[in-house]
Amino acid sequence: MKIILLYGGQSAEHEISLISAHNVAQVLMYSIYEVYPVFITKSGQWIKGPRMETPSLGDQQLILEASDTLSWSLENTPSKGIAIKPGDIQSEEAVVFPILHGPNGEDGTIQGFLEILDMPYVGAGITASANGMDKIISKALFTQAGIPQVPYVAFTAHEWEEQKESLMQKIEGSLLYPLFVKPANMGSSVGISCVHDSPELIAAVATALRFDRRIIVEQGIQAQECEVAVLGNDDVHVSVVGHLVKDKSFYDYSEKYLNNSVQMEIPANLSEAVVEKIQDYAKKAYLAIDGSGLSRVDFFVTTNEDVYINEVNTMPGFTQFSMYPSLWAATGLEYRDLVEELIQLALSRHENKKQLEITQVEH
């Protein structure tokens, strides 16, 4: 069976994808799979590399340059690949592992494309990917599922342009500083700002609008940030709960991924009742967005042990610093076994979908 490792992408999370893909490549079973890397450049070009016989030497080796020949290079220099059309990845007996973060990666776009190619792929389907990526849509689904969340105000770029003064009054009249300003469709803290007054709020909205036309402003609260990993299709499993240990209230993209300033406490020092509540809410959130494969669900926990959901990440990071694989390792499922389980879940989901299609045709 072939494994097509799809990574890179055109989002602001391109570099995270490279690191995640490198880590996944370390544990794939090359003795039973034919592994082929397909790199999507920042400009949108698809480049297929030569078959990987062994793990990549580093994430920079996975950066492919279009060439007439296929070859691996030394570490930290581009490798040679062949420019292809996206549809050229279609292959029998193949599973796609789309390690793509952000827009055009985990928002349902690539998932819809893979559905058209009729190929099994790791992770959530179109609906769950779109729902999980869109913070405004997911919040509506969480409300319907009865999962508590912090107060927020959402608006579009057009509404901000036409109604800035009234929106400012609404935000400052219903929420208390500090506030978090976020693009509706972005992850890894890209475009997110923590603000403490009106001038900072206006500047933060301008920053967020660089990444999306829809914006969400959330109430900031004093709380621990806790996360739980979810795995499965219809049979949903949850990991132990982890805690992000911070020495300041907000970590941006650089602190999270470049400086590795965030420390993880696994398992989190929480009461059994709070852990059970988080795990229950995580399952409900996963089902609410129609999750499959995997997700990481993030929560806030106050000193009074109130629990609020933050968001669902349908393709969480797989870097050496990432919470998702670390949570499963602490639960008893090691990285290599986790990756293999995700591949099997992809095959199972695709097979079930094919059976439903046959039933629909027969009736």
CSV table of C-alpha atoms in Angstrom, one decimal:
chain,number,residue,atom,x,y,z
A,1,MET,CA,0.0,0.0,0.0
A,2,LYS,CA,1.1,3.5,-0.8
A,3,ILE,CA,1.2,6.4,1.7
A,4,ILE,CA,1.1,9.8,0.1
A,5,LEU,CA,2.5,12.3,2.5
A,6,LEU,CA,0.9,15.7,1.6
A,7,TYR,CA,2.4,18.7,3.2
A,8,GLY,CA,3.4,22.4,2.9
A,9,GLY,CA,0.5,24.4,1.6
A,10,GLN,CA,-0.3,28.0,1.0
A,11,SER,CA,-1.4,29.0,4.5
A,12,ALA,CA,0.5,31.0,7.1
A,13,GLU,CA,1.1,27.6,8.8
A,14,HIS,CA,3.3,26.3,6.0
A,15,GLU,CA,6.4,25.9,8.2
A,16,ILE,CA,4.5,24.0,10.9
A,17,SER,CA,3.3,21.6,8.2
A,18,LEU,CA,6.9,20.8,7.3
A,19,ILE,CA,7.9,20.1,10.8
A,20,SER,CA,4.8,17.9,11.4
A,21,ALA,CA,5.4,16.0,8.1
A,22,HIS,CA,9.0,15.3,9.1
A,23,ASN,CA,7.9,13.9,12.5
A,24,VAL,CA,5.3,11.6,10.9
A,25,ALA,CA,7.9,10.5,8.4
A,26,GLN,CA,10.1,9.2,11.2
A,27,VAL,CA,7.6,6.6,12.3
A,28,LEU,CA,6.0,5.3,9.1
A,29,MET,CA,6.6,1.6,8.5
A,30,TYR,CA,8.7,1.7,5.3
A,31,SER,CA,9.0,-2.1,5.2
A,32,ILE,CA,5.2,-2.4,4.5
A,33,TYR,CA,4.3,0.9,2.9
A,34,GLU,CA,5.6,2.7,-0.2
A,35,VAL,CA,5.9,6.3,1.0
A,36,TYR,CA,5.8,9.2,-1.5
A,37,PRO,CA,6.2,12.9,-0.4
A,38,VAL,CA,4.1,15.5,-2.2
A,39,PHE,CA,5.1,19.0,-1.4
A,40,ILE,CA,2.7,22.0,-2.0
A,41,THR,CA,4.8,25.2,-2.3
A,42,LYS,CA,3.7,28.5,-0.9
A,43,SER,CA,2.7,29.6,-4.4
A,44,GLY,CA,0.5,26.5,-4.8
A,45,GLN,CA,2.7,24.3,-7.0
A,46,TRP,CA,2.5,20.5,-6.3
A,47,ILE,CA,5.8,18.7,-6.4
A,48,LYS,CA,6.2,14.9,-6.0
A,49,GLY,CA,9.4,13.6,-4.6
A,50,PRO,CA,11.0,10.2,-5.0
A,51,ARG,CA,9.9,7.2,-3.0
A,52,MET,CA,11.1,7.5,0.6
A,53,GLU,CA,13.0,4.4,1.6
A,54,THR,CA,14.0,5.8,5.0
A,55,PRO,CA,12.8,8.7,7.2
A,56,SER,CA,13.7,12.3,6.2
A,57,LEU,CA,16.9,13.7,7.7
A,58,GLY,CA,15.2,17.0,8.6
A,59,ASP,CA,12.1,19.0,7.8
A,60,GLN,CA,14.2,21.1,5.3
A,61,GLN,CA,14.8,17.9,3.2
A,62,LEU,CA,11.1,17.8,2.6
A,63,ILE,CA,11.2,21.1,0.7
A,64,LEU,CA,11.2,19.9,-2.9
A,65,GLU,CA,12.3,21.8,-6.0
A,66,ALA,CA,10.8,21.0,-9.4
A,67,SER,CA,13.2,19.2,-11.7
A,68,ASP,CA,13.4,16.8,-14.6
A,69,THR,CA,14.9,14.2,-12.2
A,70,LEU,CA,13.9,12.7,-8.8
A,71,SER,CA,16.6,12.6,-6.1
A,72,TRP,CA,17.1,13.2,-2.4
A,73,SER,CA,19.7,15.7,-1.3
A,74,LEU,CA,21.7,16.3,1.8
A,75,GLU,CA,20.1,17.7,4.9
A,76,ASN,CA,19.1,21.4,4.7
A,77,THR,CA,19.2,21.6,0.9
A,78,PRO,CA,16.2,21.3,-1.4
A,79,SER,CA,15.5,17.9,-2.9
A,80,LYS,CA,14.5,17.2,-6.5
A,81,GLY,CA,11.0,16.4,-7.4
A,82,ILE,CA,8.7,16.5,-10.4
A,83,ALA,CA,6.0,19.1,-10.8
A,84,ILE,CA,2.6,17.5,-11.0
A,85,LYS,CA,-1.1,18.4,-11.3
A,86,PRO,CA,-3.0,17.8,-8.1
A,87,GLY,CA,-5.1,15.0,-9.7
A,88,ASP,CA,-1.9,13.1,-10.5
A,89,ILE,CA,-1.7,11.9,-7.0
A,90,GLN,CA,-4.7,9.6,-7.7
A,91,SER,CA,-3.6,6.0,-7.2
A,92,GLU,CA,-5.1,2.6,-6.3
A,93,GLU,CA,-4.2,1.1,-3.0
A,94,ALA,CA,-3.1,4.4,-1.6
A,95,VAL,CA,-3.9,6.5,1.6
A,96,VAL,CA,-3.3,10.2,1.7
A,97,PHE,CA,-1.9,11.7,4.9
A,98,PRO,CA,-2.6,15.4,4.5
A,99,ILE,CA,-0.5,17.1,7.1
A,100,LEU,CA,-1.7,20.5,6.2
A,101,HIS,CA,-2.6,23.2,8.7
A,102,GLY,CA,-4.8,26.3,8.2
A,103,PRO,CA,-6.8,27.4,5.2
A,104,ASN,CA,-6.7,25.1,2.1
A,105,GLY,CA,-5.5,22.3,4.4
A,106,GLU,CA,-7.8,21.6,7.3
A,107,ASP,CA,-10.8,23.7,6.3
A,108,GLY,CA,-12.5,21.1,4.1
A,109,THR,CA,-10.9,22.2,0.8
A,110,ILE,CA,-8.3,19.5,0.4
A,111,GLN,CA,-10.7,17.0,1.9
A,112,GLY,CA,-13.3,17.7,-0.8
A,113,PHE,CA,-10.6,17.3,-3.4
A,114,LEU,CA,-9.6,13.9,-2.0
A,115,GLU,CA,-13.3,12.9,-1.9
A,116,ILE,CA,-13.5,13.7,-5.7
A,117,LEU,CA,-10.4,11.5,-6.3
A,118,ASP,CA,-12.2,8.8,-4.2
A,119,MET,CA,-9.1,8.3,-2.1
A,120,PRO,CA,-9.0,7.4,1.6
A,121,TYR,CA,-7.3,10.1,3.7
A,122,VAL,CA,-6.3,10.6,7.3
A,123,GLY,CA,-8.3,12.9,9.4
A,124,ALA,CA,-11.7,14.6,9.4
A,125,GLY,CA,-14.0,14.8,6.4
A,126,ILE,CA,-15.3,17.9,4.6
A,127,THR,CA,-18.0,18.8,7.1
A,128,ALA,CA,-15.9,18.4,10.3
A,129,SER,CA,-12.9,20.1,8.7
A,130,ALA,CA,-14.9,23.2,7.7
A,131,ASN,CA,-16.8,23.3,11.0
A,132,GLY,CA,-13.7,22.9,13.1
A,133,MET,CA,-11.7,25.5,11.2
A,134,ASP,CA,-14.4,28.1,11.4
A,135,LYS,CA,-14.5,29.5,14.9
A,136,ILE,CA,-17.8,31.2,14.4
A,137,ILE,CA,-19.6,28.1,13.0
A,138,SER,CA,-18.0,25.9,15.6
A,139,LYS,CA,-19.2,28.1,18.4
A,140,ALA,CA,-22.7,27.9,17.2
A,141,LEU,CA,-22.5,24.1,17.1
A,142,PHE,CA,-21.0,24.1,20.7
A,143,THR,CA,-23.9,26.2,21.9
A,144,GLN,CA,-26.4,23.8,20.3
A,145,ALA,CA,-24.5,20.9,22.0
A,146,GLY,CA,-24.8,22.6,25.4
A,147,ILE,CA,-21.1,23.1,25.9
A,148,PRO,CA,-20.2,26.2,27.9
A,149,GLN,CA,-17.9,28.9,26.2
A,150,VAL,CA,-16.8,32.4,26.9
A,151,PRO,CA,-18.8,35.4,25.6
A,152,TYR,CA,-17.8,36.7,22.2
A,153,VAL,CA,-18.7,39.0,19.4
A,154,ALA,CA,-18.3,38.1,15.7
A,155,PHE,CA,-18.4,40.3,12.6
A,156,THR,CA,-17.2,40.6,9.0
A,157,ALA,CA,-14.8,43.0,7.4
A,158,HIS,CA,-17.7,44.8,5.7
A,159,GLU,CA,-19.5,45.2,9.0
A,160,TRP,CA,-16.4,46.6,10.6
A,161,GLU,CA,-15.9,49.1,7.8
A,162,GLU,CA,-19.6,50.2,7.8
A,163,GLN,CA,-20.4,49.9,11.5
A,164,LYS,CA,-17.1,50.3,13.4
A,165,GLU,CA,-18.4,52.6,16.0
A,166,SER,CA,-21.5,50.6,16.9
A,167,LEU,CA,-19.4,47.4,16.9
A,168,MET,CA,-16.9,48.9,19.3
A,169,GLN,CA,-19.8,49.9,21.6
A,170,LYS,CA,-21.2,46.4,21.4
A,171,ILE,CA,-17.8,44.8,22.1
A,172,GLU,CA,-16.9,47.1,25.0
A,173,GLY,CA,-20.5,47.1,26.3
A,174,SER,CA,-20.7,43.3,26.5
A,175,LEU,CA,-17.1,42.2,27.1
A,176,LEU,CA,-14.4,43.2,29.5
A,177,TYR,CA,-10.8,43.7,28.8
A,178,PRO,CA,-8.5,41.9,28.2
A,179,LEU,CA,-10.0,40.6,25.0
A,180,PHE,CA,-8.7,38.2,22.3
A,181,VAL,CA,-9.1,39.1,18.7
A,182,LYS,CA,-8.9,36.2,16.2
A,183,PRO,CA,-9.4,35.5,12.5
A,184,ALA,CA,-12.3,33.1,12.2
A,185,ASN,CA,-10.3,30.7,10.0
A,186,MET,CA,-6.8,30.4,11.2
A,187,GLY,CA,-4.8,28.3,13.7
A,188,SER,CA,-1.5,28.2,15.6
A,189,SER,CA,-2.2,31.7,17.1
A,190,VAL,CA,-1.6,33.2,13.6
A,191,GLY,CA,-3.2,36.7,13.5
A,192,ILE,CA,-4.4,36.5,17.1
A,193,SER,CA,-3.9,39.4,19.5
A,194,CYS,CA,-4.5,40.0,23.2
A,195,VAL,CA,-5.7,43.6,23.8
A,196,HIS,CA,-6.3,45.8,26.8
A,197,ASP,CA,-7.9,49.0,25.5
A,198,SER,CA,-9.7,50.6,22.5
A,199,PRO,CA,-6.6,51.6,20.4
A,200,GLU,CA,-5.2,48.0,20.8
A,201,LEU,CA,-8.5,46.6,19.8
A,202,ILE,CA,-8.7,48.6,16.6
A,203,ALA,CA,-5.1,47.7,15.7
A,204,ALA,CA,-5.7,44.0,16.5
A,205,VAL,CA,-8.8,43.9,14.2
A,206,ALA,CA,-6.7,45.3,11.4
A,207,THR,CA,-4.1,42.6,12.0
A,208,ALA,CA,-6.7,39.8,12.1
A,209,LEU,CA,-8.3,41.1,8.8
A,210,ARG,CA,-5.0,40.4,7.1
A,211,PHE,CA,-5.8,36.7,7.5
A,212,ASP,CA,-9.6,36.5,7.2
A,213,ARG,CA,-12.6,38.6,6.3
A,214,ARG,CA,-14.5,37.3,9.4
A,215,ILE,CA,-13.4,38.2,12.9
A,216,ILE,CA,-14.2,37.0,16.4
A,217,VAL,CA,-13.5,38.9,19.6
A,218,GLU,CA,-13.6,36.8,22.8
A,219,GLN,CA,-13.7,37.6,26.5
A,220,GLY,CA,-10.4,36.9,28.2
A,221,ILE,CA,-10.5,35.0,31.5
A,222,GLN,CA,-8.1,33.9,34.2
A,223,ALA,CA,-7.9,30.2,33.5
A,224,GLN,CA,-5.7,27.2,32.8
A,225,GLU,CA,-5.5,26.1,29.2
A,226,CYS,CA,-6.2,22.4,29.0
A,227,GLU,CA,-6.3,20.1,26.0
A,228,VAL,CA,-7.5,16.6,25.3
A,229,ALA,CA,-6.9,14.4,22.3
A,230,VAL,CA,-9.7,12.6,20.5
A,231,LEU,CA,-9.3,9.5,18.2
A,232,GLY,CA,-11.8,7.5,16.3
A,233,ASN,CA,-14.6,7.5,13.8
A,234,ASP,CA,-18.0,6.4,15.2
A,235,ASP,CA,-16.2,4.8,18.2
A,236,VAL,CA,-14.7,7.8,19.9
A,237,HIS,CA,-11.9,7.6,22.4
A,238,VAL,CA,-10.3,10.4,24.5
A,239,SER,CA,-6.9,10.8,26.0
A,240,VAL,CA,-5.8,12.0,29.4
A,241,VAL,CA,-6.0,15.8,29.8
A,242,GLY,CA,-3.0,18.0,29.4
A,243,HIS,CA,-2.2,21.5,30.7
A,244,LEU,CA,-0.3,24.2,28.9
A,245,VAL,CA,2.0,25.7,31.6
A,246,LYS,CA,2.5,29.4,30.9
A,247,ASP,CA,4.4,32.2,32.6
A,248,LYS,CA,2.4,34.8,30.7
A,249,SER,CA,-1.2,35.0,29.5
A,250,PHE,CA,-0.7,34.7,25.7
A,251,TYR,CA,1.8,33.0,23.4
A,252,ASP,CA,1.9,34.0,19.8
A,253,TYR,CA,3.1,31.9,16.8
A,254,SER,CA,6.8,32.5,17.5
A,255,GLU,CA,6.6,31.5,21.1
A,256,LYS,CA,4.7,28.3,20.4
A,257,TYR,CA,6.6,27.0,17.4
A,258,LEU,CA,9.9,28.8,17.0
A,259,ASN,CA,11.1,29.4,20.6
A,260,ASN,CA,9.2,26.4,22.2
A,261,SER,CA,8.4,28.5,25.2
A,262,VAL,CA,5.2,26.5,26.1
A,263,GLN,CA,5.6,23.7,28.6
A,264,MET,CA,3.2,20.8,28.9
A,265,GLU,CA,1.9,19.2,32.1
A,266,ILE,CA,0.6,15.7,31.3
A,267,PRO,CA,-1.6,14.6,32.9
A,268,ALA,CA,-3.0,18.0,34.1
A,269,ASN,CA,-3.3,18.5,37.9
A,270,LEU,CA,-7.1,18.6,37.9
A,271,SER,CA,-9.8,16.9,40.0
A,272,GLU,CA,-11.3,13.7,38.7
A,273,ALA,CA,-14.6,15.5,38.3
A,274,VAL,CA,-13.1,18.2,36.1
A,275,VAL,CA,-11.2,15.7,34.0
A,276,GLU,CA,-14.4,13.7,33.4
A,277,LYS,CA,-16.2,16.9,32.4
A,278,ILE,CA,-13.5,17.9,29.9
A,279,GLN,CA,-13.5,14.5,28.4
A,280,ASP,CA,-17.3,14.4,28.1
A,281,TYR,CA,-17.4,17.9,26.5
A,282,ALA,CA,-14.6,16.8,24.1
A,283,LYS,CA,-16.6,13.9,22.9
A,284,LYS,CA,-19.7,16.1,22.5
A,285,ALA,CA,-17.7,18.7,20.5
A,286,TYR,CA,-16.2,16.0,18.3
A,287,LEU,CA,-19.6,14.6,17.5
A,288,ALA,CA,-21.1,18.1,17.1
A,289,ILE,CA,-18.7,19.0,14.2
A,290,ASP,CA,-19.1,15.4,12.8
A,291,GLY,CA,-15.5,14.5,13.6
A,292,SER,CA,-13.6,11.5,12.4
A,293,GLY,CA,-10.0,10.3,12.6
A,294,LEU,CA,-8.6,12.8,15.1
A,295,SER,CA,-9.0,16.1,16.8
A,296,ARG,CA,-7.5,18.1,19.7
A,297,VAL,CA,-10.1,19.9,21.8
A,298,ASP,CA,-9.0,22.9,23.8
A,299,PHE,CA,-10.6,24.2,27.0
A,300,PHE,CA,-10.3,26.9,29.7
A,301,VAL,CA,-10.5,25.8,33.3
A,302,THR,CA,-11.0,28.5,36.0
A,303,THR,CA,-9.9,28.4,39.6
A,304,ASN,CA,-13.5,27.7,40.5
A,305,GLU,CA,-13.3,24.6,38.2
A,306,ASP,CA,-15.6,26.1,35.6
A,307,VAL,CA,-14.9,24.6,32.2
A,308,TYR,CA,-15.3,26.4,28.9
A,309,ILE,CA,-14.5,25.0,25.4
A,310,ASN,CA,-12.1,27.1,23.3
A,311,GLU,CA,-11.9,25.3,20.0
A,312,VAL,CA,-11.5,22.0,18.1
A,313,ASN,CA,-8.4,21.4,15.9
A,314,THR,CA,-9.1,18.7,13.3
A,315,MET,CA,-5.5,18.4,12.2
A,316,PRO,CA,-3.4,19.3,15.2
A,317,GLY,CA,0.4,19.7,15.0
A,318,PHE,CA,2.5,16.6,15.0
A,319,THR,CA,5.8,18.4,15.8
A,320,GLN,CA,8.1,17.3,18.6
A,321,PHE,CA,6.5,20.0,20.8
A,322,SER,CA,2.9,19.1,20.0
A,323,MET,CA,0.3,18.2,22.6
A,324,TYR,CA,-1.7,15.8,20.5
A,325,PRO,CA,0.8,12.9,20.2
A,326,SER,CA,2.1,13.6,23.7
A,327,LEU,CA,-1.4,13.2,25.2
A,328,TRP,CA,-1.8,9.8,23.5
A,329,ALA,CA,1.7,8.7,24.6
A,330,ALA,CA,0.7,9.5,28.2
A,331,THR,CA,-2.5,7.5,27.7
A,332,GLY,CA,-0.5,4.5,26.4
A,333,LEU,CA,-0.5,4.9,22.6
A,334,GLU,CA,2.9,5.7,21.3
A,335,TYR,CA,3.6,7.9,18.3
A,336,ARG,CA,4.3,5.1,15.8
A,337,ASP,CA,1.1,3.2,16.9
A,338,LEU,CA,-0.9,6.4,16.8
A,339,VAL,CA,0.1,7.1,13.2
A,340,GLU,CA,-0.7,3.6,12.2
A,341,GLU,CA,-4.1,3.8,13.9
A,342,LEU,CA,-4.9,7.0,11.9
A,343,ILE,CA,-4.1,5.2,8.7
A,344,GLN,CA,-6.4,2.3,9.6
A,345,LEU,CA,-9.2,4.7,10.6
A,346,ALA,CA,-8.8,6.4,7.2
A,347,LEU,CA,-9.2,3.1,5.4
A,348,SER,CA,-12.2,2.1,7.6
A,349,ARG,CA,-14.0,5.4,7.0
A,350,HIS,CA,-13.4,5.2,3.2
A,351,GLU,CA,-14.7,1.6,3.1
A,352,ASN,CA,-17.8,2.5,5.1
A,353,LYS,CA,-18.5,5.4,2.8
A,354,LYS,CA,-18.2,3.1,-0.2
A,355,GLN,CA,-20.7,0.6,1.3
A,356,LEU,CA,-23.2,3.5,1.9
A,357,GLU,CA,-22.8,4.5,-1.8
A,358,ILE,CA,-23.5,0.9,-2.9
A,359,THR,CA,-26.6,0.8,-0.7
A,360,GLN,CA,-27.9,4.1,-2.1
A,361,VAL,CA,-27.5,2.9,-5.7
A,362,GLU,CA,-29.3,-0.3,-4.9
A,363,HIS,CA,-32.3,1.6,-3.5
